[in-house]
Structures are given as C-alpha cells and as structure tokens.
Amino acid sequence: MCIRDRYKLSQLLLETNKRLETSEPALDVEKLPENMRELYKECGSMFSLFPQHDDVAGQVKVVTLEIVKIYIVQTEYRVAHLMLSNLCKRFPDDPYLWNYLGKLYLDIGKREDAVAAFKTAEDAFAKLPNVSKEVAETNKLFNQGILFVFDGKYEDAIKCFGSGLELFPNSITGNNNIAVCNMMMNEFGKAAERIEGLLKADCNRNSNPTLLNNLKAVYDTYAADPAQKKEAMRNYLAKNSRKETPSASFAANP
C-alpha cells in the first residue's frame, strides 16, 4: 500500500476517532467517496470483519490494525507498537487486540511482554459473555504454540496447535501454523499435504493468501518440478474456486 493510501487510512481513522469521542452520528461508509469506500471495505475484509456503519469502535479497531500492519511490513516496529498498545489501552476488554500485541512483541524479540499480553487476552476471553470455552481454550493453545515456535520447539508447538484442531479441525490458523512448523523442521512433504488437504476440503473457505503463499514456497523448496506442482494446483483452484476468492487470483497469477 502506497503512502497516499496510508494517508487516506490515517484521515479515516481521525474521522472515526472524532465521532467516537464526541458521540456524533456514526460514519456512514456508503456515503464516502467511491475510492475511500472501497479502501475502507478492503481494510475490513482483511480482518474478515466489516463493522456495521453504526459500530464506530469497530471501525477504529479495523482501520488502526490495518495501519499497524503496514508499519509492521515496513519494519517500523516502534510506531506499530505505539499505535497498537494505545489501542489496547483504549479497548482493554478486546482479547483479539491483546493477541495481536503479543505477536508483535514476539516479532521484536520481547518474549516476556508477549506472555503478559497473551495472559491479558486469556483473561479478557474469560469475561466475554458470548464466547464458548472451546474458543477460549483454542486461543490459549494457539498462543502457547506460537511461544514454542519462538523458542524453536517445533514439536511442542505442533502438539499445541494439534490440540486446538481437535476442537476446531477446520481452523486455517491452526493448520497453517502446523505447516509452518513442518517447514521449519524440513518436513516439506507434510507441509504440502496439510495445506493441499485444507484447500481441497473447501478451497473457497480456505483460500487464505498466507496459506497459498506458504504452499508456493513449499513447492519451490522441495518439489522436483515446482512449476508442474503449481500448475496442477492452479488448475484445481481455477476449476473449483469462485472468481472473487483469493484462490481465483492464485489460479490466474502463478
């Protein structure tokens, strides 16, 4: 995303913040100029969440997280941490924000801070009225698995992710994390088998961009003929996926 688009996002964030603080009527996304409306919806879709036009707090979270993500990609961790930690202070009961902060801490090598953030997320999950014990337990297992990955204990990490998958077998996050551990252990065949299985189970639901990129990386690393493997998967996805899904883009773009 270019600097101009980041500026647009920043302006949109200022607008939603203003409405939240002053209790003004919520931002009506459909009344935004077309280019801003599409950009805003794109931000929401990246988190599989597009808040309703009257959910101003949700808008603030989505837009802020997208800006944080941009800073992380650009390795501007200090700014990303400042924005995300302030967002957590503003919405302390949102466990997903604390999870994101914990992962950011691991990106910059602060394991103890990550553990504290994950614990805060765990406590926040326990207070949410509409979250099942299974969801909270899976979140805890996945976070523990991520810590094991940080420590280089990939077998222990796989056990944690696997326990989470016993509760939610179709979790994209859990399956992708195990595939990444397989890759780190040079078990590229297992990684490919897991990702391919997830795509063939439901290529429309499971066509996550990260998952697809990991699969291409696996083919490039271990396949005798990476081009042939990619071609076979492109053909499968082109035949079975909807045009609007990421898998269709994968099919059209090697």
C-alpha atoms as one frame of an Amber mdcrd trajectory, in Angstrom:
protein
   0.000   0.000   0.000   1.447   3.355  -1.015   1.991   6.406   1.190  -1.054
   8.117  -0.310  -3.313   5.232   0.695  -1.776   5.164   4.165  -2.564   8.869
   4.455  -6.172   8.172   3.465  -6.388   5.500   6.144  -4.953   7.888   8.709
  -7.527  10.523   7.802 -10.294   7.936   8.051  -9.001   6.921  11.475  -9.062
  10.530  12.639 -12.637  10.823  11.393 -13.842   7.702  13.233 -11.968   8.676
  16.388 -13.637  12.067  16.352 -17.079  10.520  16.078 -16.365   8.035  18.854
 -15.156  10.719  21.262 -17.917  13.217  20.542 -20.775  10.711  20.158 -21.553
  12.177  16.745 -23.587  10.062  14.333 -21.599   7.066  13.143 -19.729   7.203
   9.872 -21.914   6.003   7.004 -19.451   4.178   4.790 -21.807   4.145   1.827
 -21.741   7.964   1.722 -17.961   8.104   1.410 -16.409   8.908  -1.971 -16.119
   5.737  -4.021 -12.331   5.409  -3.718 -12.455   5.855   0.081 -15.393   3.478
   0.404 -13.603   0.704  -1.455 -10.399   1.274   0.520 -12.330   1.146   3.780
 -14.109  -2.053   2.844 -10.822  -3.576   1.759  -9.414  -2.901   5.237 -12.393
  -4.584   6.849 -12.222  -7.637   4.603  -8.581  -8.216   5.543  -9.738  -8.999
   9.063 -12.795 -10.968   7.921 -14.766  -8.237   9.626 -16.504  -5.175   8.253
 -18.204  -3.368  11.154 -21.703  -2.085  10.701 -21.888   1.630   9.927 -23.065
   2.340  13.464 -20.202   0.397  15.084 -17.713   3.238  15.311 -15.495   1.430
  17.830 -15.215  -1.471  15.398 -14.244   0.929  12.640 -11.496   2.420  14.801
 -10.092  -1.038  15.548 -10.123  -2.231  11.941  -8.551   0.893  10.475  -5.946
   1.155  13.229  -4.973  -2.501  12.867  -4.564  -2.076   9.130  -2.227   0.870
   9.656  -0.321  -1.154  12.264   0.008  -3.998   9.766   1.510  -1.620   7.210
   4.063  -0.366   9.711   4.988  -3.951  10.639   5.559  -4.857   6.984   7.779
  -1.800   6.707   9.593  -2.904   9.930   8.632   0.344  11.630   8.006  -1.544
  14.864   8.238   1.414  17.226   5.323   3.209  15.574   3.370  -0.042  15.215
   3.842  -0.794  18.917   2.821   2.714  19.943  -0.409   2.575  17.937  -1.311
  -0.967  18.970  -0.527  -0.542  22.674  -2.629   2.625  22.740  -5.461   0.738
  21.030  -5.253  -1.984  23.698  -5.416   0.646  26.437  -8.442   2.165  24.775
 -10.250  -1.156  24.371  -8.798  -3.263  27.218 -11.561  -5.879  27.079 -10.863
  -6.927  23.484  -8.790 -10.148  23.589  -8.054 -10.077  19.875  -6.155  -6.811
  20.228  -4.039  -8.253  23.043  -3.321 -11.316  20.895  -2.109  -9.067  18.114
   0.062  -7.126  20.552   1.560 -10.361  21.878   2.525 -11.445  18.373   4.070
  -8.040  17.726   6.180  -8.426  20.871   7.475 -11.746  19.527   8.329 -10.060
  16.222  10.632  -7.690  18.104  12.018 -10.349  20.450  10.221  -9.400  23.670
   9.042 -12.788  24.880   8.119 -11.784  28.446   5.965  -8.932  27.177   4.330
 -11.335  24.725   3.491 -13.755  27.537   1.914 -10.910  29.513  -0.146  -9.787
  26.522  -1.349 -13.331  25.843  -2.322 -13.696  29.515  -4.318 -10.480  29.299
  -6.043 -11.857  26.197  -6.837 -15.061  28.062  -8.374 -13.109  30.953 -10.356
 -10.964  28.513 -11.752 -14.048  26.781 -12.967 -15.340  30.136 -15.036 -12.191
  30.602 -16.746 -12.246  27.214 -20.333 -13.490  27.628 -20.819 -14.938  24.146
 -17.532 -16.805  23.728 -17.522 -20.562  24.303 -14.972 -22.310  26.476 -13.758
 -24.132  23.362 -12.911 -20.859  21.604 -11.095 -19.516  24.659  -9.167 -22.776
  25.118  -8.181 -22.886  21.442  -6.912 -19.317  21.637  -4.805 -20.243  24.681
  -3.385 -23.324  22.941  -2.533 -21.413  19.782  -0.779 -18.670  21.736   1.231
 -21.265  23.648   2.115 -22.859  20.329   3.326 -19.524  18.972   5.584 -19.154
  22.020   7.021 -22.614  21.365   7.710 -21.600  17.761   9.547 -18.541  19.056
  11.632 -20.845  21.263  12.372 -23.164  18.355  10.452 -26.020  19.987   8.510
 -27.006  16.887   7.358 -30.436  18.045   5.843 -28.904  21.196   4.260 -26.206
  19.062   2.673 -28.822  16.791   1.179 -30.536  19.847  -0.444 -27.260  20.958
  -1.801 -26.472  17.515  -2.974 -30.059  17.165  -4.875 -29.866  20.464  -6.587
 -26.735  19.189  -7.502 -28.511  15.957  -9.202 -31.249  17.967 -11.681 -28.556
  18.994 -11.794 -26.780  15.618 -10.465 -29.145  12.909 -11.000 -26.668  10.065
  -9.090 -23.804  11.646  -6.987 -22.127   8.970  -4.704 -20.637  11.612  -4.018
 -23.949  13.348  -3.403 -25.871  10.140  -1.209 -23.160   8.685   0.838 -22.957
  11.893   1.476 -26.710  11.825   2.504 -26.451   8.167   4.962 -23.686   9.064
   6.418 -25.873  11.827   6.753 -28.705   9.316   8.642 -26.350   7.020  10.964
 -25.288   9.843  11.679 -28.984  10.523  12.388 -29.619   6.816   9.252 -31.752
   6.551   8.078 -30.073   3.371   6.082 -33.059   2.194   3.969 -32.958   5.353
   3.506 -29.186   4.988   2.332 -29.560   1.392  -0.016 -32.423   2.287  -1.642
 -30.394   5.089  -2.167 -27.249   3.029  -3.341 -29.140  -0.052  -5.773 -31.106
   2.099  -7.210 -27.922   3.561  -7.645 -26.349   0.113  -9.250 -29.447  -1.367
 -11.609 -29.757   1.592 -13.062 -26.306   0.805 -10.981 -24.147  -1.496 -13.378
 -21.206  -1.273 -13.395 -21.023   2.517  -9.748 -21.938   2.996  -8.117 -19.912
   0.235  -6.233 -17.705   2.655  -3.455 -15.633   0.974  -0.895 -16.629   3.624
  -1.792 -20.293   3.177  -1.412 -20.037  -0.598   1.916 -18.243  -0.362   3.217
 -20.892   2.030   2.174 -23.624  -0.361   4.011 -21.961  -3.230   7.082 -21.605
  -1.003   6.885 -25.316  -0.157   6.722 -26.238  -3.854   9.703 -24.019  -4.628
  11.720 -25.636  -1.846  11.081 -29.365  -2.122   9.238 -30.245  -5.339  11.257
 -31.860  -8.124   9.248 -29.782 -10.579   7.804 -26.718  -8.770   6.241 -25.356
 -11.946   4.316 -28.581 -12.525   3.049 -28.656  -8.935   1.928 -25.038  -9.137
   0.240 -25.663 -12.473  -1.708 -28.610 -11.044  -2.891 -26.570  -8.065  -3.733
 -23.577 -10.289  -5.867 -25.820 -12.498  -7.648 -27.310  -9.494  -8.381 -23.919
  -7.972  -9.404 -22.379 -11.280 -11.934 -25.177 -11.713 -13.313 -25.234  -8.180
 -12.989 -21.745  -6.711 -15.225 -18.732  -7.123 -13.851 -15.768  -9.034 -13.958
 -13.437  -6.044 -11.883 -15.674  -3.781  -8.090 -15.412  -3.353  -7.765 -18.851
  -4.929  -9.002 -17.411  -8.214  -6.178 -14.878  -8.084  -3.800 -17.741  -7.345
  -5.152 -19.544 -10.391  -4.649 -16.530 -12.647  -1.268 -15.453 -11.263   1.472
 -18.088 -10.891
